[in-house]
GROMACS .gro file of C-alpha atoms in nm:
model
  119
    1UNK     CA    1   0.103   1.531  -0.574
    2UNK     CA    2   0.112   1.297  -0.273
    3UNK     CA    3   0.444   1.254  -0.092
    4UNK     CA    4   0.594   1.036   0.180
    5UNK     CA    5   0.444   1.255   0.452
    6UNK     CA    6   0.097   1.186   0.308
    7UNK     CA    7   0.176   0.816   0.303
    8UNK     CA    8   0.272   0.826   0.670
    9UNK     CA    9  -0.025   1.035   0.771
   10UNK     CA   10  -0.282   0.817   0.589
   11UNK     CA   11  -0.123   0.484   0.683
   12UNK     CA   12  -0.103   0.578   1.052
   13UNK     CA   13  -0.468   0.687   1.045
   14UNK     CA   14  -0.573   0.329   0.969
   15UNK     CA   15  -0.670   0.120   1.276
   16UNK     CA   16  -0.393  -0.062   1.466
   17UNK     CA   17  -0.120   0.061   1.229
   18UNK     CA   18   0.237   0.116   1.340
   19UNK     CA   19   0.547   0.243   1.163
   20UNK     CA   20   0.871   0.052   1.181
   21UNK     CA   21   1.203   0.110   1.000
   22UNK     CA   22   1.310  -0.209   0.818
   23UNK     CA   23   1.564  -0.242   0.539
   24UNK     CA   24   1.649   0.130   0.602
   25UNK     CA   25   1.299   0.243   0.498
   26UNK     CA   26   0.969   0.321   0.666
   27UNK     CA   27   0.728   0.026   0.672
   28UNK     CA   28   0.367   0.030   0.790
   29UNK     CA   29   0.209  -0.265   0.967
   30UNK     CA   30  -0.142  -0.358   1.083
   31UNK     CA   31  -0.146  -0.591   1.385
   32UNK     CA   32   0.224  -0.656   1.310
   33UNK     CA   33   0.175  -0.755   0.945
   34UNK     CA   34   0.334  -0.528   0.680
   35UNK     CA   35   0.105  -0.361   0.427
   36UNK     CA   36   0.310  -0.073   0.289
   37UNK     CA   37   0.665   0.046   0.253
   38UNK     CA   38   0.821   0.368   0.126
   39UNK     CA   39   1.135   0.255  -0.065
   40UNK     CA   40   1.397   0.434  -0.271
   41UNK     CA   41   1.409   0.809  -0.219
   42UNK     CA   42   1.049   0.809  -0.091
   43UNK     CA   43   0.920   0.859  -0.444
   44UNK     CA   44   0.711   0.542  -0.449
   45UNK     CA   45   0.523   0.305  -0.226
   46UNK     CA   46   0.511  -0.073  -0.223
   47UNK     CA   47   0.175  -0.224  -0.127
   48UNK     CA   48   0.005  -0.562  -0.118
   49UNK     CA   49  -0.171  -0.662  -0.435
   50UNK     CA   50  -0.301  -1.008  -0.521
   51UNK     CA   51  -0.080  -1.166  -0.786
   52UNK     CA   52  -0.376  -1.236  -1.009
   53UNK     CA   53  -0.463  -0.861  -1.020
   54UNK     CA   54  -0.107  -0.725  -1.038
   55UNK     CA   55  -0.031  -0.789  -1.406
   56UNK     CA   56  -0.356  -0.632  -1.518
   57UNK     CA   57  -0.291  -0.326  -1.302
   58UNK     CA   58   0.059  -0.280  -1.438
   59UNK     CA   59  -0.059  -0.327  -1.795
   60UNK     CA   60  -0.341  -0.080  -1.752
   61UNK     CA   61  -0.129   0.195  -1.597
   62UNK     CA   62   0.247   0.130  -1.647
   63UNK     CA   63   0.331   0.490  -1.579
   64UNK     CA   64   0.184   0.451  -1.232
   65UNK     CA   65   0.241   0.088  -1.128
   66UNK     CA   66   0.526  -0.164  -1.165
   67UNK     CA   67   0.665  -0.477  -1.007
   68UNK     CA   68   1.009  -0.463  -0.858
   69UNK     CA   69   1.227  -0.757  -0.962
   70UNK     CA   70   1.294  -0.870  -0.604
   71UNK     CA   71   0.918  -0.859  -0.520
   72UNK     CA   72   0.803  -1.051  -0.835
   73UNK     CA   73   0.737  -1.376  -0.642
   74UNK     CA   74   0.539  -1.193  -0.373
   75UNK     CA   75   0.195  -1.031  -0.383
   76UNK     CA   76   0.328  -0.670  -0.389
   77UNK     CA   77   0.320  -0.387  -0.642
   78UNK     CA   78   0.486  -0.048  -0.652
   79UNK     CA   79   0.317   0.288  -0.723
   80UNK     CA   80   0.490   0.606  -0.823
   81UNK     CA   81   0.366   0.882  -0.588
   82UNK     CA   82   0.404   1.152  -0.855
   83UNK     CA   83   0.173   0.957  -1.090
   84UNK     CA   84  -0.114   0.916  -0.843
   85UNK     CA   85  -0.431   1.121  -0.886
   86UNK     CA   86  -0.397   1.294  -0.552
   87UNK     CA   87  -0.434   1.187  -0.188
   88UNK     CA   88  -0.772   1.025  -0.244
   89UNK     CA   89  -0.616   0.764  -0.474
   90UNK     CA   90  -0.329   0.718  -0.227
   91UNK     CA   91  -0.585   0.667   0.053
   92UNK     CA   92  -0.771   0.405  -0.156
   93UNK     CA   93  -0.449   0.217  -0.234
   94UNK     CA   94  -0.329   0.218   0.124
   95UNK     CA   95  -0.671   0.114   0.258
   96UNK     CA   96  -0.689  -0.172   0.010
   97UNK     CA   97  -0.347  -0.296   0.112
   98UNK     CA   98  -0.442  -0.256   0.479
   99UNK     CA   99  -0.753  -0.472   0.425
  100UNK     CA  100  -0.537  -0.748   0.275
  101UNK     CA  101  -0.313  -0.756   0.583
  102UNK     CA  102  -0.561  -0.681   0.864
  103UNK     CA  103  -0.693  -0.967   1.077
  104UNK     CA  104  -1.066  -1.046   1.060
  105UNK     CA  105  -1.134  -0.887   1.403
  106UNK     CA  106  -1.021  -0.547   1.269
  107UNK     CA  107  -1.210  -0.585   0.941
  108UNK     CA  108  -1.524  -0.674   1.139
  109UNK     CA  109  -1.483  -0.382   1.377
  110UNK     CA  110  -1.418  -0.126   1.100
  111UNK     CA  111  -1.679  -0.188   0.834
  112UNK     CA  112  -1.622   0.162   0.696
  113UNK     CA  113  -1.285   0.031   0.569
  114UNK     CA  114  -1.452  -0.264   0.397
  115UNK     CA  115  -1.435  -0.346   0.030
  116UNK     CA  116  -1.531  -0.061  -0.200
  117UNK     CA  117  -1.883  -0.076  -0.339
  118UNK     CA  118  -1.917  -0.262  -0.667
  119UNK     CA  119  -2.018  -0.051  -0.966
   0.00000   0.00000   0.00000
């Protein structure tokens, strides 16, 4: 089961990522733009997720994903760390959120972190 240490290790391995404490919790930023937080008792993560995809994600896997009331108007979703299918899924979630926050210059210089291949 992934934990907050895995979140930190994976997030900080992504290019130009820094950690900053905000709202009394760890936040991770790419080029200064936040893409992940570790709220509560470090049992979940909050990540960027386009609003149009969020509802479908939560409906498909409600045991894993939810929308915090105070984040409902923003393009963020929460994921329970204990419900994730290991560190590979955590890495995919964090990389996806990183891509949404990263500036074009970083996306261009790190094509290996580009969009996942379509099935």
